[in-house]
Amino acid sequence: MVYQLKFFCRAGEATGASAMSNLLDRLLEHGPLHGEAVGPPRPGPGQWEGPEQEAIDAFRLATTDEHREIALDDLLLEIQVGVRFIAETVIHADPDNEHGVWGSDLLAVISLAGDRPDWALVERIWSALESLWSAVPWDELSGFEIAAEHQHLTPGDPTT
């Protein structure tokens, strides 16, 4: 089962790659990471490169120790930029704009799977998103209440 934590932001970033670069720079200020680029998606046969590909970037990330060893499961971090590309997700999460996320132009998605999620890395990403772009968090379990419930994420319980 995959747990996803989404963040709605107003960032003004031109591409998914530029947003990801800014976010990774901020994350690396607080310690080493193992990262593997996995996006943006490449067009299939007969498709043209277009703004859809430029709007998305993704990395698999994991925290490493001083020996560059990975102790916990990695996570997938996806960035999508552009109001038109994330509008459906924004409306699904906040159909009446009660939480003020309409007009968000960046969506960051953290996907966790496996038996040993790296909650410390989730915390680092959450803090970096808030400091860069005043992120508003949301998940399928708690909706926007995840922000109120958030003190420090603990292993085994993504909503505390």
mmCIF file of C-alpha atoms in Angstrom:
data_model
loop_
_atom_site.group_PDB
_atom_site.id
_atom_site.type_symbol
_atom_site.label_atom_id
_atom_site.label_comp_id
_atom_site.label_asym_id
_atom_site.label_seq_id
_atom_site.Cartn_x
_atom_site.Cartn_y
_atom_site.Cartn_z
ATOM 1 C CA MET A 1 0.000 0.000 0.000
ATOM 2 C CA VAL A 2 1.274 3.462 -0.891
ATOM 3 C CA TYR A 3 0.715 6.459 1.358
ATOM 4 C CA GLN A 4 0.756 9.843 -0.388
ATOM 5 C CA LEU A 5 1.170 13.240 1.216
ATOM 6 C CA LYS A 6 0.453 16.186 -1.089
ATOM 7 C CA PHE A 7 1.406 19.836 -0.754
ATOM 8 C CA PHE A 8 -0.309 22.690 -2.582
ATOM 9 C CA CYS A 9 1.980 25.672 -3.143
ATOM 10 C CA ARG A 10 2.188 29.031 -4.862
ATOM 11 C CA ALA A 11 5.725 28.994 -6.172
ATOM 12 C CA GLY A 12 6.036 30.796 -9.496
ATOM 13 C CA GLU A 13 8.455 28.154 -10.796
ATOM 14 C CA ALA A 14 8.802 27.863 -14.581
ATOM 15 C CA THR A 15 9.435 24.107 -14.793
ATOM 16 C CA GLY A 16 9.302 21.004 -12.660
ATOM 17 C CA ALA A 17 13.088 20.712 -12.971
ATOM 18 C CA SER A 18 13.709 24.228 -11.632
ATOM 19 C CA ALA A 19 11.344 23.640 -8.714
ATOM 20 C CA MET A 20 12.968 20.284 -7.941
ATOM 21 C CA SER A 21 16.434 21.846 -8.106
ATOM 22 C CA ASN A 22 15.443 24.533 -5.594
ATOM 23 C CA LEU A 23 13.872 21.967 -3.291
ATOM 24 C CA LEU A 24 16.834 19.577 -3.463
ATOM 25 C CA ASP A 25 19.248 22.443 -2.729
ATOM 26 C CA ARG A 26 17.235 23.272 0.381
ATOM 27 C CA LEU A 27 17.122 19.625 1.475
ATOM 28 C CA LEU A 28 20.869 19.182 1.039
ATOM 29 C CA GLU A 29 21.498 22.109 3.397
ATOM 30 C CA HIS A 30 20.352 19.760 6.173
ATOM 31 C CA GLY A 31 22.321 16.629 5.399
ATOM 32 C CA PRO A 32 23.241 14.125 2.712
ATOM 33 C CA LEU A 33 20.709 12.313 0.549
ATOM 34 C CA HIS A 34 20.783 9.507 -1.952
ATOM 35 C CA GLY A 35 18.808 10.530 -5.028
ATOM 36 C CA GLU A 36 17.850 8.969 -8.333
ATOM 37 C CA ALA A 37 16.110 11.007 -11.033
ATOM 38 C CA VAL A 38 13.009 9.223 -12.356
ATOM 39 C CA GLY A 39 11.186 11.986 -14.232
ATOM 40 C CA PRO A 40 9.879 13.732 -16.193
ATOM 41 C CA PRO A 41 7.991 11.170 -18.243
ATOM 42 C CA ARG A 42 9.211 10.868 -21.819
ATOM 43 C CA PRO A 43 6.758 11.101 -24.696
ATOM 44 C CA GLY A 44 5.795 7.862 -26.365
ATOM 45 C CA PRO A 45 5.924 7.050 -30.079
ATOM 46 C CA GLY A 46 4.132 9.682 -32.116
ATOM 47 C CA GLN A 47 3.975 12.137 -29.206
ATOM 48 C CA TRP A 48 5.731 15.491 -29.114
ATOM 49 C CA GLU A 49 7.774 17.005 -26.305
ATOM 50 C CA GLY A 50 5.620 19.662 -24.749
ATOM 51 C CA PRO A 51 4.823 21.624 -21.644
ATOM 52 C CA GLU A 52 3.445 18.519 -19.944
ATOM 53 C CA GLN A 53 6.935 17.003 -19.797
ATOM 54 C CA GLU A 54 8.510 20.261 -18.585
ATOM 55 C CA ALA A 55 5.888 20.590 -15.845
ATOM 56 C CA ILE A 56 6.892 17.381 -14.046
ATOM 57 C CA ASP A 57 10.009 16.150 -12.288
ATOM 58 C CA ALA A 58 10.516 13.250 -9.890
ATOM 59 C CA PHE A 59 13.252 11.769 -7.713
ATOM 60 C CA ARG A 60 13.591 8.713 -5.514
ATOM 61 C CA LEU A 61 15.213 9.935 -2.304
ATOM 62 C CA ALA A 62 16.658 8.287 0.779
ATOM 63 C CA THR A 63 18.529 9.551 3.807
ATOM 64 C CA THR A 64 22.111 8.358 4.035
ATOM 65 C CA ASP A 65 24.449 8.175 6.981
ATOM 66 C CA GLU A 66 28.071 9.329 7.138
ATOM 67 C CA HIS A 67 29.087 6.110 5.328
ATOM 68 C CA ARG A 68 26.539 6.757 2.538
ATOM 69 C CA GLU A 69 24.519 3.757 3.673
ATOM 70 C CA ILE A 70 20.737 3.781 3.230
ATOM 71 C CA ALA A 71 19.005 2.466 6.345
ATOM 72 C CA LEU A 72 15.310 3.098 5.581
ATOM 73 C CA ASP A 73 13.061 2.738 2.544
ATOM 74 C CA ASP A 74 13.376 5.401 -0.113
ATOM 75 C CA LEU A 75 10.447 7.594 -1.085
ATOM 76 C CA LEU A 76 9.241 9.114 -4.322
ATOM 77 C CA LEU A 77 9.093 12.915 -4.522
ATOM 78 C CA GLU A 78 7.183 14.332 -7.486
ATOM 79 C CA ILE A 79 6.828 17.979 -8.449
ATOM 80 C CA GLN A 80 4.222 19.283 -10.898
ATOM 81 C CA VAL A 81 4.074 22.958 -11.842
ATOM 82 C CA GLY A 82 1.403 24.947 -13.619
ATOM 83 C CA VAL A 83 -2.139 25.774 -12.566
ATOM 84 C CA ARG A 84 -3.658 23.932 -15.521
ATOM 85 C CA PHE A 85 -1.687 20.762 -14.822
ATOM 86 C CA ILE A 86 -2.700 20.489 -11.160
ATOM 87 C CA ALA A 87 -6.206 22.001 -11.290
ATOM 88 C CA GLU A 88 -8.017 18.649 -11.111
ATOM 89 C CA THR A 89 -6.087 17.639 -7.980
ATOM 90 C CA VAL A 90 -6.718 21.040 -6.379
ATOM 91 C CA ILE A 91 -10.468 20.819 -7.022
ATOM 92 C CA HIS A 92 -10.616 17.212 -5.761
ATOM 93 C CA ALA A 93 -8.944 18.171 -2.473
ATOM 94 C CA ASP A 94 -10.715 21.512 -1.953
ATOM 95 C CA PRO A 95 -13.858 21.708 -4.125
ATOM 96 C CA ASP A 96 -15.202 24.841 -2.405
ATOM 97 C CA ASN A 97 -11.825 26.558 -1.856
ATOM 98 C CA GLU A 98 -12.401 26.472 1.903
ATOM 99 C CA HIS A 99 -8.658 26.061 2.445
ATOM 100 C CA GLY A 100 -7.508 28.667 -0.065
ATOM 101 C CA VAL A 101 -5.540 26.379 -2.352
ATOM 102 C CA TRP A 102 -7.225 27.394 -5.593
ATOM 103 C CA GLY A 103 -4.620 29.148 -7.696
ATOM 104 C CA SER A 104 -1.835 26.884 -6.462
ATOM 105 C CA ASP A 105 0.741 26.485 -9.211
ATOM 106 C CA LEU A 106 2.888 23.732 -7.711
ATOM 107 C CA LEU A 107 1.953 20.320 -6.378
ATOM 108 C CA ALA A 108 4.523 18.274 -4.468
ATOM 109 C CA VAL A 109 3.690 14.625 -3.784
ATOM 110 C CA ILE A 110 5.587 12.368 -1.383
ATOM 111 C CA SER A 111 4.824 8.661 -1.927
ATOM 112 C CA LEU A 112 5.839 6.163 0.750
ATOM 113 C CA ALA A 113 5.790 2.388 0.404
ATOM 114 C CA GLY A 114 7.543 -0.387 2.230
ATOM 115 C CA ASP A 115 7.970 -1.509 5.805
ATOM 116 C CA ARG A 116 10.473 1.137 6.929
ATOM 117 C CA PRO A 117 9.329 4.600 5.819
ATOM 118 C CA ASP A 118 11.799 7.435 6.327
ATOM 119 C CA TRP A 119 9.662 9.796 8.427
ATOM 120 C CA ALA A 120 12.669 12.016 9.169
ATOM 121 C CA LEU A 121 13.064 12.648 5.428
ATOM 122 C CA VAL A 122 9.338 13.381 5.125
ATOM 123 C CA GLU A 123 9.806 15.975 7.893
ATOM 124 C CA ARG A 124 12.766 17.512 6.035
ATOM 125 C CA ILE A 125 10.784 17.762 2.814
ATOM 126 C CA TRP A 126 7.728 19.165 4.618
ATOM 127 C CA SER A 127 9.857 21.857 6.305
ATOM 128 C CA ALA A 128 11.642 22.719 3.061
ATOM 129 C CA LEU A 129 8.352 23.053 1.159
ATOM 130 C CA GLU A 130 6.919 25.311 3.864
ATOM 131 C CA SER A 131 10.005 27.519 3.919
ATOM 132 C CA LEU A 132 10.267 27.798 0.125
ATOM 133 C CA TRP A 133 6.629 28.088 -0.887
ATOM 134 C CA SER A 134 4.272 28.225 2.128
ATOM 135 C CA ALA A 135 2.974 24.741 1.382
ATOM 136 C CA VAL A 136 -0.491 23.535 2.418
ATOM 137 C CA PRO A 137 -0.425 19.771 3.181
ATOM 138 C CA TRP A 138 -3.225 17.305 2.369
ATOM 139 C CA ASP A 139 -3.696 13.537 2.373
ATOM 140 C CA GLU A 140 -6.549 11.103 1.664
ATOM 141 C CA LEU A 141 -6.776 10.012 5.313
ATOM 142 C CA SER A 142 -7.062 13.364 7.076
ATOM 143 C CA GLY A 143 -7.551 15.896 4.307
ATOM 144 C CA PHE A 144 -6.307 19.329 5.330
ATOM 145 C CA GLU A 145 -6.486 18.316 9.010
ATOM 146 C CA ILE A 146 -3.078 16.690 8.513
ATOM 147 C CA ALA A 147 -1.564 20.140 9.128
ATOM 148 C CA ALA A 148 -3.349 20.524 12.479
ATOM 149 C CA GLU A 149 -2.470 16.978 13.481
ATOM 150 C CA HIS A 150 1.153 17.411 12.459
ATOM 151 C CA GLN A 151 3.517 17.700 15.361
ATOM 152 C CA HIS A 152 6.197 15.286 14.298
ATOM 153 C CA LEU A 153 5.569 12.308 12.099
ATOM 154 C CA THR A 154 6.304 9.055 13.856
ATOM 155 C CA PRO A 155 7.024 5.628 12.401
ATOM 156 C CA GLY A 156 3.909 3.648 11.653
ATOM 157 C CA ASP A 157 1.459 6.551 11.907
ATOM 158 C CA PRO A 158 1.451 9.125 9.101
ATOM 159 C CA THR A 159 -1.166 11.326 10.772
ATOM 160 C CA THR A 160 0.449 12.205 14.098
#
